[in-house]
XYZ file of C-alpha atoms in Angstrom:
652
model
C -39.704 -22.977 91.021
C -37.472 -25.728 90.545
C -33.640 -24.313 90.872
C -31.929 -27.519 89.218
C -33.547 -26.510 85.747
C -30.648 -24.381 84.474
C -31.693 -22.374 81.103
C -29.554 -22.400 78.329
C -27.759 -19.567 77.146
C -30.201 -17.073 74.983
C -33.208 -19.605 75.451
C -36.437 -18.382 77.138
C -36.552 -19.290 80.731
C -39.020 -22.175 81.541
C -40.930 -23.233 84.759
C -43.543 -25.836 84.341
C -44.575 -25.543 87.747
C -45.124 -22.585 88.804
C -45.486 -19.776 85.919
C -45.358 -19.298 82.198
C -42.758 -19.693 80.116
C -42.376 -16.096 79.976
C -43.755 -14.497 83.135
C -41.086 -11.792 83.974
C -43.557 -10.970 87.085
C -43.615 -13.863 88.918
C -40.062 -14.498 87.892
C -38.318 -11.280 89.009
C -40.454 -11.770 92.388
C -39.413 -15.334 93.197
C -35.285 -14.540 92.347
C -35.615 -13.784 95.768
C -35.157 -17.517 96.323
C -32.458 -18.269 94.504
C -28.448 -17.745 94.669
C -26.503 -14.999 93.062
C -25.364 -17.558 90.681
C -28.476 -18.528 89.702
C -30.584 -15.252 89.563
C -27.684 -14.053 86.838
C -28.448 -17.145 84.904
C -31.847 -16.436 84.651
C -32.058 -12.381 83.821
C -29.184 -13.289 81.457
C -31.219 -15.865 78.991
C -34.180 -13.314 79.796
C -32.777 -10.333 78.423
C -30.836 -12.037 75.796
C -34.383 -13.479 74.640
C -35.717 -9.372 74.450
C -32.605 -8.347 73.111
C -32.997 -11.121 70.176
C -36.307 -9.686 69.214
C -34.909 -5.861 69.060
C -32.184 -7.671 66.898
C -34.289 -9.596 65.117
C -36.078 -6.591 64.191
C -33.307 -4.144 63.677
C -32.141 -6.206 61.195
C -35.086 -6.930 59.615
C -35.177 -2.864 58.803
C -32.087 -2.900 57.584
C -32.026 -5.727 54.954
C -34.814 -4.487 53.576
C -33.780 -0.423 53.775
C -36.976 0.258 55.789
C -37.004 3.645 57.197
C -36.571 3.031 61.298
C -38.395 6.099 62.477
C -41.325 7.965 61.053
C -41.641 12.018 61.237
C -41.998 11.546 65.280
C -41.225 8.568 67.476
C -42.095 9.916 70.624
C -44.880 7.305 72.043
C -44.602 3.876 70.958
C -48.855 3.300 72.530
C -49.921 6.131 70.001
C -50.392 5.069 66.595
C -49.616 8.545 65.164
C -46.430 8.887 66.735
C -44.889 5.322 66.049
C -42.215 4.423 63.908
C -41.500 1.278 61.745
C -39.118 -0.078 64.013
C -41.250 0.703 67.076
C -44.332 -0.791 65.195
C -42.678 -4.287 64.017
C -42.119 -4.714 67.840
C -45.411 -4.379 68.072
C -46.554 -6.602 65.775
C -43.977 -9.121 67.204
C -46.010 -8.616 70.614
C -49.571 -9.109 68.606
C -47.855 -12.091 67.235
C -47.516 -13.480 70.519
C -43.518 -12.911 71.675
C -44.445 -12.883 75.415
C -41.291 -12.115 76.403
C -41.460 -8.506 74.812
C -44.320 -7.926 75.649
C -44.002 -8.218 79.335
C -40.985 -6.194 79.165
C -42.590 -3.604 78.052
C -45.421 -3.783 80.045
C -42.881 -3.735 83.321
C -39.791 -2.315 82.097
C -39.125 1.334 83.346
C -39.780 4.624 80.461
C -35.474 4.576 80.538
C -35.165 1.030 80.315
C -37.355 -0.040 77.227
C -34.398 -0.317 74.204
C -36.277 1.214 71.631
C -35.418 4.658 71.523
C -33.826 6.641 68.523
C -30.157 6.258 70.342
C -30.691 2.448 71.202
C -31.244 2.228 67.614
C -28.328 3.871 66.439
C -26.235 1.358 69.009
C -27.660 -1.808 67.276
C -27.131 -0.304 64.135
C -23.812 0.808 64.620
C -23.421 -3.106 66.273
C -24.532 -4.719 63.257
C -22.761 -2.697 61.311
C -19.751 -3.781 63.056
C -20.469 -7.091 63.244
C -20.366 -7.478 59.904
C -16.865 -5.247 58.966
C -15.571 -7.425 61.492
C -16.156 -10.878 59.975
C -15.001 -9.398 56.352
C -11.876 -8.211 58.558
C -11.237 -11.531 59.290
C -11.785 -13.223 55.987
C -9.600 -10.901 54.267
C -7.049 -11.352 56.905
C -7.023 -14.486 56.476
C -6.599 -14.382 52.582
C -3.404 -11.810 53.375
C -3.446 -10.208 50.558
C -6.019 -7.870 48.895
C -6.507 -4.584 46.619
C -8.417 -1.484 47.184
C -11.204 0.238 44.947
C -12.600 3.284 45.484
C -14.708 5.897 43.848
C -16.217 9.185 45.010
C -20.055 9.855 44.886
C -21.838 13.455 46.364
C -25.185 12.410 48.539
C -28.494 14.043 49.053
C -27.083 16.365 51.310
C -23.980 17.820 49.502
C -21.494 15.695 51.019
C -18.485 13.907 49.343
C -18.387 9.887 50.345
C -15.842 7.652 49.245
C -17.315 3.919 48.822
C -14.615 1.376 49.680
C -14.549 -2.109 48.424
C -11.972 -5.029 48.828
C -10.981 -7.513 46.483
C -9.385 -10.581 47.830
C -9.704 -14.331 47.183
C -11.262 -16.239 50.319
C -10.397 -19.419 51.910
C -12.674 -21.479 48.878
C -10.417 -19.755 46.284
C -13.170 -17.404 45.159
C -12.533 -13.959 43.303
C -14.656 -11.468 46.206
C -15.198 -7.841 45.569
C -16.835 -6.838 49.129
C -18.407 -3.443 49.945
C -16.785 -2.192 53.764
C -18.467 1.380 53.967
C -18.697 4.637 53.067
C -16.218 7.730 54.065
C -16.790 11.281 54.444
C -14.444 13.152 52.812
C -14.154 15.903 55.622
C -10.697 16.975 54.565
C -11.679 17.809 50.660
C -11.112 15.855 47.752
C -7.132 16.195 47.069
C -4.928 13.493 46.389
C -3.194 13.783 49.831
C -7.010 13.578 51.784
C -8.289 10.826 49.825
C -5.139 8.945 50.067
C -5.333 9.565 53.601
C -9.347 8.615 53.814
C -7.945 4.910 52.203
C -5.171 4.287 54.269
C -7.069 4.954 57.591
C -10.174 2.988 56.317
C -8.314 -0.029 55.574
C -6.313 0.398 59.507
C -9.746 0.455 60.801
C -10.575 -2.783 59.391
C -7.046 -4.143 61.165
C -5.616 -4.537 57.357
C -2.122 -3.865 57.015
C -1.292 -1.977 53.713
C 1.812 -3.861 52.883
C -0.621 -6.442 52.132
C -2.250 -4.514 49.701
C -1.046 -5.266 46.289
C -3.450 -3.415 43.829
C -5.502 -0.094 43.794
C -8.302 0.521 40.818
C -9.516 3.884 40.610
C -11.205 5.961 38.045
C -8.655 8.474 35.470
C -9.565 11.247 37.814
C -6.788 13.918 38.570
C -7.012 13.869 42.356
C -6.682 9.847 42.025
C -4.457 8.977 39.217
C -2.224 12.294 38.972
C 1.317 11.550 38.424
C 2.741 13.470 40.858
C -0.092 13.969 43.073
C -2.592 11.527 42.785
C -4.083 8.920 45.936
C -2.617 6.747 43.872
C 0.958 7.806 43.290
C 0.969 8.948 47.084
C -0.151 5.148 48.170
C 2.265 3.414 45.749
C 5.465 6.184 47.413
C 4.299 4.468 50.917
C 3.469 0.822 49.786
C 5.329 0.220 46.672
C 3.388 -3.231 45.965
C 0.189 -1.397 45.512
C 0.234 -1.129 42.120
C -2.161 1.136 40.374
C -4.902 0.435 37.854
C -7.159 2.654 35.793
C -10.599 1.199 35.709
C -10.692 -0.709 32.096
C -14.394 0.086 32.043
C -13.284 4.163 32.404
C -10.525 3.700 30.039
C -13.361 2.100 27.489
C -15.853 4.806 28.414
C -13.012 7.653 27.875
C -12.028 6.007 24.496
C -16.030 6.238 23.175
C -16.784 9.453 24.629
C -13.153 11.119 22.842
C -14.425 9.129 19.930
C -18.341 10.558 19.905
C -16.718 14.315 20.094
C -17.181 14.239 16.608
C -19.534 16.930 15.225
C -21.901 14.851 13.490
C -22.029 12.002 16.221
C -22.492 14.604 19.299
C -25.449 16.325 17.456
C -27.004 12.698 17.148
C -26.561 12.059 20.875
C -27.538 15.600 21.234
C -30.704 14.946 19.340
C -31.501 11.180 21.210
C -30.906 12.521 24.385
C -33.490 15.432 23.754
C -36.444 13.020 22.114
C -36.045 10.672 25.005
C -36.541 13.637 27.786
C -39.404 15.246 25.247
C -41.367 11.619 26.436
C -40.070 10.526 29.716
C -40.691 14.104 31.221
C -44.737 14.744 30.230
C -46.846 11.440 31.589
C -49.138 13.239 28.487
C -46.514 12.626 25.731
C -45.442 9.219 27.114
C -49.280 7.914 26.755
C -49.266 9.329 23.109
C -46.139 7.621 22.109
C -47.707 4.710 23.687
C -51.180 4.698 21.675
C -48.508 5.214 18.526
C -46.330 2.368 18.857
C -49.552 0.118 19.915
C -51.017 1.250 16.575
C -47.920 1.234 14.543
C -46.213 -1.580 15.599
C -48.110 -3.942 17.602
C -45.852 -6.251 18.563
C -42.950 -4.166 19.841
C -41.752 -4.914 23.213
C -41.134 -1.900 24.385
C -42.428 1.322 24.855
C -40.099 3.902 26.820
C -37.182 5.766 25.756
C -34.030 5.466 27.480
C -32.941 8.232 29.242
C -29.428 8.726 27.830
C -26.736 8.910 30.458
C -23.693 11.118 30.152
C -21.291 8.640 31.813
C -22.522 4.919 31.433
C -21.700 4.396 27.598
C -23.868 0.859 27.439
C -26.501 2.888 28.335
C -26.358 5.525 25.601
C -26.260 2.288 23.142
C -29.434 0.916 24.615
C -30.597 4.635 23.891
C -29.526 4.347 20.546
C -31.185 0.799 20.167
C -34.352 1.845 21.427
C -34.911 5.371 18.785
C -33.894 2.849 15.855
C -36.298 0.630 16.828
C -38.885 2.804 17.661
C -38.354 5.726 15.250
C -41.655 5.683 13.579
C -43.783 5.729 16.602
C -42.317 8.913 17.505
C -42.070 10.641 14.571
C -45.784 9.870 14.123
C -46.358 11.293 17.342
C -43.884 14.362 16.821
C -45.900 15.488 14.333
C -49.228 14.621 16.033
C -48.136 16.957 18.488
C -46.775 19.611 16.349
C -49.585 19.942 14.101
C -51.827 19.972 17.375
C -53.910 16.856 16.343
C -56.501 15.085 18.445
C -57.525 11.693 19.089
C -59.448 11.579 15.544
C -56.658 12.835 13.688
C -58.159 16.258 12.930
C -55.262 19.106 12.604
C -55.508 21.784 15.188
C -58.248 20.665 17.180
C -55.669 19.283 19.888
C -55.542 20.407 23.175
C -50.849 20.640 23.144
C -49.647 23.493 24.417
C -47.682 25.778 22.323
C -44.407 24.726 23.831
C -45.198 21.165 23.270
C -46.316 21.864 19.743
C -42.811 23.822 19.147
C -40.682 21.482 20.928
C -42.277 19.056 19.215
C -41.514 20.736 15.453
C -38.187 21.359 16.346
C -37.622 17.921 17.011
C -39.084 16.701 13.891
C -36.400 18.764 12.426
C -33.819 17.197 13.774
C -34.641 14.046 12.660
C -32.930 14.734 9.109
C -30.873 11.929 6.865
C -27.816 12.879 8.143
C -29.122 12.182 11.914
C -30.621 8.574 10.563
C -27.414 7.650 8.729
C -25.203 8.850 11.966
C -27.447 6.814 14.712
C -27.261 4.110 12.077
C -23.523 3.869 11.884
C -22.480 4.736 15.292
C -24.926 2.321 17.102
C -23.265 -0.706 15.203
C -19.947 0.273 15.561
C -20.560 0.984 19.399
C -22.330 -2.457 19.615
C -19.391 -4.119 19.173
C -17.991 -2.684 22.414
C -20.988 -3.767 24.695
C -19.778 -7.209 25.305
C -16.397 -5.910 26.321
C -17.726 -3.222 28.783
C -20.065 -5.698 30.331
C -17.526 -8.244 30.556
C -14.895 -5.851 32.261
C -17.284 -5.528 35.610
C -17.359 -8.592 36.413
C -15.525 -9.723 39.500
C -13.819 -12.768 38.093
C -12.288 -10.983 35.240
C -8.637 -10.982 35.340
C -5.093 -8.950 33.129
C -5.336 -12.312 31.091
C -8.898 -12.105 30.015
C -9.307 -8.371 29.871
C -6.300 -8.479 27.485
C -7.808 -10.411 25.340
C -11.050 -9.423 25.022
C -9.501 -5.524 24.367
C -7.511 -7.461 21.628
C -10.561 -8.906 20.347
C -12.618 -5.560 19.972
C -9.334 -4.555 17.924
C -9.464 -7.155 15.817
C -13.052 -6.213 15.092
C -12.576 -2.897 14.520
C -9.312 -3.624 11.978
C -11.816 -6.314 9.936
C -14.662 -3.479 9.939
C -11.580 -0.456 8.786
C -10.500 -3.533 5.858
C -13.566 -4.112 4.401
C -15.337 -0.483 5.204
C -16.765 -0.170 1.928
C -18.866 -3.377 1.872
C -20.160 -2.624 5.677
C -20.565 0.793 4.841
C -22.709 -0.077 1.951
C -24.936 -2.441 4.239
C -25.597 0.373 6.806
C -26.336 3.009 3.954
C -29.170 0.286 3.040
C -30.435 0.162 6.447
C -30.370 4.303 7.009
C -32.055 4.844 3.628
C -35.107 1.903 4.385
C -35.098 3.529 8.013
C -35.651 6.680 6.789
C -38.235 5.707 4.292
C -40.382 4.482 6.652
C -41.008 7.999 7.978
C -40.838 9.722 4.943
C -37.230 11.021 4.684
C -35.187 10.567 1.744
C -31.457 10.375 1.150
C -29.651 13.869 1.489
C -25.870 15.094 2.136
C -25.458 18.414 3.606
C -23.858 21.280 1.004
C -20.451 21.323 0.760
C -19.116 24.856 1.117
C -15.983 26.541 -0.108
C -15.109 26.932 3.313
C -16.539 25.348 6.135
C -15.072 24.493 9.880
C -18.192 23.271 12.005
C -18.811 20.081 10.333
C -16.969 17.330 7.920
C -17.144 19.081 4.482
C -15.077 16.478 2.366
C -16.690 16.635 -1.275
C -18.431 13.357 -2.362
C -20.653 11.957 -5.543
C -23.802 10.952 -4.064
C -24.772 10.762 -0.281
C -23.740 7.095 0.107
C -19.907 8.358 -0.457
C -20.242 11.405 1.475
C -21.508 9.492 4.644
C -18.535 6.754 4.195
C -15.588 9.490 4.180
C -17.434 11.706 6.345
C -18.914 9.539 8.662
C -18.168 6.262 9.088
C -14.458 6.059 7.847
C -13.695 8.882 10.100
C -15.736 8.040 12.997
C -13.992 4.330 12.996
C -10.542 5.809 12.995
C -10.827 7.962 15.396
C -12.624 4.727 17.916
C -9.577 2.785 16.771
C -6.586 5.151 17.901
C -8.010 6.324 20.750
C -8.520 2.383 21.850
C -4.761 1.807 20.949
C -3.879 4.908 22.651
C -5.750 4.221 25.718
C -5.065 -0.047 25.995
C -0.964 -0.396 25.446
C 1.296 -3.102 26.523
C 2.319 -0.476 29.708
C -1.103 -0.908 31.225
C -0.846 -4.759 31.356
C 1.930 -4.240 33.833
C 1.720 -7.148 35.897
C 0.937 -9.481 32.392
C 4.326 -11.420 32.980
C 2.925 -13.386 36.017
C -0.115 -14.452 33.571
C 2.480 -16.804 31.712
C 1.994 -19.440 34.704
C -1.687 -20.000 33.399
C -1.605 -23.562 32.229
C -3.034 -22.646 28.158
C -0.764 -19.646 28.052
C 2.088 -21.446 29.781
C 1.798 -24.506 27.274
C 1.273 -22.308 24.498
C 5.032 -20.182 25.115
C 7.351 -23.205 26.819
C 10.103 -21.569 25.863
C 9.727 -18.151 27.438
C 7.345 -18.707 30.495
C 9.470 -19.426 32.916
C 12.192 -16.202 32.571
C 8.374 -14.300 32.484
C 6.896 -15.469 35.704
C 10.303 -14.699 37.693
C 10.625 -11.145 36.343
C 7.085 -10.981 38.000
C 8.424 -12.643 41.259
C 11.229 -10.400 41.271
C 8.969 -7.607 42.376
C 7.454 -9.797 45.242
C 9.766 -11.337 46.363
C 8.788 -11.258 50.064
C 5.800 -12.725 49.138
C 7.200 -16.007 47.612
C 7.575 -18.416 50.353
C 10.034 -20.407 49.039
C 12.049 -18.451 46.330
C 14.865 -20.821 46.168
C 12.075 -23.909 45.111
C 10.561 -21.980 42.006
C 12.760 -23.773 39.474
C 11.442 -27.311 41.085
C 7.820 -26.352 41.413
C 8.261 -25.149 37.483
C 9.153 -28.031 36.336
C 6.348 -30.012 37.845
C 4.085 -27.595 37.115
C 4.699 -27.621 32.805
C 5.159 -32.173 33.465
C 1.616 -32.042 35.304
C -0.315 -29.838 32.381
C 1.440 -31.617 29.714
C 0.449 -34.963 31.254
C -2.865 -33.412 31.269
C -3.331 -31.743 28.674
C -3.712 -35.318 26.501
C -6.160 -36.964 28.540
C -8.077 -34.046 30.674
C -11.973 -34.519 29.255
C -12.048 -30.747 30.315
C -10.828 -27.610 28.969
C -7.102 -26.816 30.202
C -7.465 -23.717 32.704
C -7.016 -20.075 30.644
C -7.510 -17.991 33.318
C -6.380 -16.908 36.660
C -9.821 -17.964 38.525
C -10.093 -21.338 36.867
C -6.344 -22.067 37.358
C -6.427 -21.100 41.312
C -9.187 -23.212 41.716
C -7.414 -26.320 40.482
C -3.624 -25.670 41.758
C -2.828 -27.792 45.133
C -1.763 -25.085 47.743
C 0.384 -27.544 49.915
C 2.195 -29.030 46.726
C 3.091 -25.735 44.919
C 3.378 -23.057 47.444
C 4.774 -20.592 45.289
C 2.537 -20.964 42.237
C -0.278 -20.259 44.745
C 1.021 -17.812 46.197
C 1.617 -16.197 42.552
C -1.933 -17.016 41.127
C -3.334 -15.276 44.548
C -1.169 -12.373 43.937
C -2.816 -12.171 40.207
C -6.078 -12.855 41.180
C -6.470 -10.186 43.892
C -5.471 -7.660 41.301
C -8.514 -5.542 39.986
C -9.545 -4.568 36.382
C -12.688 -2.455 37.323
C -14.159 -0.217 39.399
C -17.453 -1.103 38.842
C -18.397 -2.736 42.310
C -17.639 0.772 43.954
C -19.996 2.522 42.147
C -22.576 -0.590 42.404
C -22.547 1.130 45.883
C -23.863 4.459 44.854
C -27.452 3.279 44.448
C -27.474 1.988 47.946
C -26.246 5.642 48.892
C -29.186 7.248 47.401
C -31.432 4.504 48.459
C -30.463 5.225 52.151
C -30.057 8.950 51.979
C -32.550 10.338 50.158
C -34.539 14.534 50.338
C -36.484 13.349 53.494
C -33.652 11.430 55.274
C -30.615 13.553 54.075
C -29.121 14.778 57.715
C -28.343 11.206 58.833
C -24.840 10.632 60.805
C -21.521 8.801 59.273
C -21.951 5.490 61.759
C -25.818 4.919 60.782
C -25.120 5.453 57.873
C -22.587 2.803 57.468
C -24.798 0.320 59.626
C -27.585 0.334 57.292
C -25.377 0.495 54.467
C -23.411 -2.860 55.200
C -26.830 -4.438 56.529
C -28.426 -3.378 53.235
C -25.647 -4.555 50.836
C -24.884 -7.805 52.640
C -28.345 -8.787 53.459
C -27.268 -12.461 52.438
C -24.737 -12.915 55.048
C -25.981 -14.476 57.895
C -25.396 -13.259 61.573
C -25.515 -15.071 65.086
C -27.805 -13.151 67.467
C -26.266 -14.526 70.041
C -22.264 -12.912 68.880
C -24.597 -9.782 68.175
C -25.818 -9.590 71.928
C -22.181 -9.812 72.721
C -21.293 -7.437 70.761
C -23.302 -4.556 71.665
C -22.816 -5.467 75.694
C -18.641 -4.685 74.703
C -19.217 -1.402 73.057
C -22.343 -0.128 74.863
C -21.561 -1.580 79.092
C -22.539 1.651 80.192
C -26.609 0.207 80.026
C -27.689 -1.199 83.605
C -29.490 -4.212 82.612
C -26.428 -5.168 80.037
C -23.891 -4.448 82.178
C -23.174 -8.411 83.307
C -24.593 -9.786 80.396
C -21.159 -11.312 79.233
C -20.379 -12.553 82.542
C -21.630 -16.028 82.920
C -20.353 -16.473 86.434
C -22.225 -13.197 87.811
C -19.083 -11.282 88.962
């Protein structure tokens, strides 16, 4: 061999003369020749080069939330008894990396690096890895907030997914995932405040940078006196708490759909959509109905209608409106026992199908038509709002006013209720015509307490007091209730966004100090706020008259713009505005991965792993040096023999 060709760190080692590129063999028997320097040099690149591929391939698993081990993983040569992870090394062999496989052809039964344990190392590495460079992003950003939600796994246990929201070096709103924590010590206030503030001193954070926490209305979070929240804010009195706008929303529709006729609706859509989606039977006779019926529909499922996510209970809604004659036609199919032909009784439905079925069919009465009706539109006109609310960018400014604009629609609807009444009477009574019902009121009693009982002319009227006028009162207070000026509490600081600054000149400034009064040690240069002010309203107004673009109305847009060197402080202040959070939602985004990862046959796995996959599996887009990786694992694991020098580039 020649000695002057020195390989490069983490390449293959290469001989021309003498041996293959990757001929561990004839390598590891000619060392003998060369110096201690140089024999470190080359088992270095050649076990960084092996350890790439078990990289490689552990995070090829992960990103794509392929189960690592099958039910054994005892002999990686027997077919039967091989894992995934042990088989994509194999097919990186059959592929033709050399340099695995004449490790594993020479490399001793304890020395391989693919056992279950090795595994849960690189995992755990990876895992690391990646905390580590969000760690240092958000460190770098200073400031950041903290949202959390609880969510019970597989296996009975209580995890609380973390996520921090920060703005990074680009000035971009981030929401990032950073693991999941067992709640060992219960669910109180005091244990999950406790869970938070150790999770974010394991990621080297320092809570007095935190300045915002967004929960859900939960007791054990948002008590008063007891609450994570209140026991955070005691400690770190910038952390200022937020009730999830999307929970606040949800709360407001689900007070508002107590309502007796509106529950036994939901009652009734949530019981026609599991009648279908639970029998593969029923589904394919709905199917044959709405392909004879009404041939160019779309769709041709019912939406399950979930208890918690109110948009989806809409798009329940959406879909029996749409598709109400398909399954009342195949209601009664069923409950009259029909077969393919059509002929009564000659069916082969079972008799709790066929009574199910009836029973249904009764509860599709006027008074169910004219309440889905009625409470689908009205709840359509929050769907923009709650999809608008999870989305990372949104900010106090623009969640204010799209809350104010689903008030304003409500107060136009409550002005004018008896023309928009009248127009979704028309559109209950030519709904229920197509299936044969006709327009009804229920019979007003002397005395009645289980249902609105108000005395009316004709059905139309009945349904408007009832119904509709009562239903879109009760959507309205509870939204005023649950959305008052108190929850904007930080709104003040939104003054320095150039529209709403240009739009109140004569009160912005007094606003945006009372919100730098309570940061004060934030500010970096208190004393120039009045200077950076006044250049701030001369720039926009300059602007404002020859900018071909729109002046900035929110925080995002506005941090994006502002020049961090030339107004320190207004930086600092949009930052401060920016990293507060308005939603939850990314926090429970997390909950799928949970039940992707821990599922009935892989329900016993351990906190680390768990985290490892988790983080590879959520930030599969985030690319990671091998090489740092390698490192990495030879820091937390030296104990291995072959990895113990690995870091050392001058062989000591």
């Amino acid at each position: 061999m020649a000695e002057n060709v020195t390989p490069t760190r983490g390449k293959p080692v290469e001989d021309k003369a003498n041996c293959s590129p990757f001929d561990l063999g004839v390598l590891f028997e000619e060392l003998r020749q060369f110096s201690d320097q140089r024999k470190f040099e080359l088992i270095n690149s050649v076990w960084r080069t092996i350890m790439a591929s078990l990289f490689k391939t552990v995070l090829f698993c992960g990103r794509n939330n392929i189960v690592f081990r099958g039910s054994r993983d005892e002999d990686p040569s027997n077919e039967s008894l091989k894992g995934n992870f042990q088989a994509l090394l194999y097919f990186r062999v059959e592929s033709g990396d050399t340099v695995l496989q004449e490790h594993f052809e020479t490399a001793s039964r304890n020395a391989t690096y693919v056992s279950k344990t090795i595994q849960n190392e690189m995992i755990t590495t990876a895992g690391k890895y990646i905390k580590d460079q969000l760690s240092a992003e958000i460190r770098a950003s200073k400031y950041f907030s903290v949202i959390a939600d609880e969510a019970t796994d597989v296996s009975n246990k209580e995890n609380l997914s973390l996520v921090i929201r920060f703005v990074d070096s680009t000035q971009t709103i981030r929401e990032e995932f950073v693991g999941f924590h067992l709640c060992e010590e219960g669910t109180s206030g005091r244990a999950i405040k406790n869970v938070i503030t150790n999770a974010v001193a394991d990621l080297g954070l320092n809570m007095n940078d935190c300045c915002g926490q967004c929960y859900d209305g939960a007791g054990n979070m948002a008590g008063r006196l007891n609450g994570a929240s209140t026991l955070i804010k005691e400690d770190y009195n910038k952390a200022i708490y937020f009730h999830c706008m999307n929970h606040r929303l949800n709360l407001c529709i689900a007070d508002t759909c107590s309502y007796q006729l509106v529950r036994d609706m939901m009652a009734t859509v949530r019981k026609l959509s599991e009648f279908f989606n639970n029998s593969p039977k029923r589904q394919q006779h709905l199917v044959k109905n709405i392909k004879e019926l009404l041939p160019n529909n779309n769709h041709e499922v019912l939406i399950n209608v979930c208890r918690t996510r109110w948009v989806a209970r809409i798009d329940g809604m959406d879909r029996i409106v749409e598709m109400l004659l398909p399954v009342a036609s195949a209601l009664e199919d069923i409950s009259l026992n029909r077969d393919e032909n059509g002929d009564r009784g000659r069916g082969d439905w079972n008799v709790d199908s066929r009574n199910d079925a009836q029973s249904l069919l009764n509860a599709i009465t006027f008074t169910f038509i004219v309440a889905i009706v009625v409470v689908r539109h009205i709840l359509d006109l929050t769907r923009p709002l709650t999809l608008k609310l999870q989305r990372k960018e949104i900010d106090l400014l623009k969640a204010k006013d799209e809350i104010a604009l689903l008030k304003h629609a409500l107060a136009d609807m409550q002005r004018n209720i008896d023309v928009r009444h009248h127009q979704l009477y028309v559109e209950a009574v030519e709904l229920g015509a197509s299936i044969g019902v006709q327009p009804s009121m229920p019979r007003v009693a002397v005395r009645q307490v289980h249902r609105a009982n108000a005395p009316a002319a004709d059905p139309e009227v009945y349904y408007r007091i009832n119904l509709t006028r009562v239903f879109l009162d009760h959507c309205t207070q509870h939204i005023d209730r649950r959305f008052q000026n108190e929850v904007y509490s930080c709104y003040k600081g939104l003054y320095l966004v150039p529209k709403v600054m240009l739009s109140n000149a004569a009160v912005w400034k007094a606003r945006v100090r009372e919100f730098c009064n309570d940061y004060r040690q934030d500010i970096p240069n208190i004393a120039g706020l009045d200077g950076e002010f006044a250049l701030w309203e001369r720039m926009w107004r300059d602007q404002q008259n020859v900018r071909a673009d729109p002046i900035p109305d929110r925080v995002s847009d506005t941090l994006a713009e502002v020049d961090k060197h030339a107004f320190c402080n207004i930086y600092t202040i949009l930052q401060l505005l920016a990293t507060l959070p308005m939603s939850s939602a990314s926090s429970e985004r997390s909950f799928s991965t949970l039940k992707y990862l821990k599922t009935y046959l892989r329900n016993t796995m351990g906190q680390e792993r768990l985290n490892g996959l988790a983080l590879m599996y959520v930030h599969r887009d985030k690319n990671m040096d091998i090489e740092q990786l390698i490192d990495l694992f030879a820091q937390m694991h030296p104990r291995r023999i072959r990895m113990a020098n690995i870091l050392h580039d001058d062989g000591v």
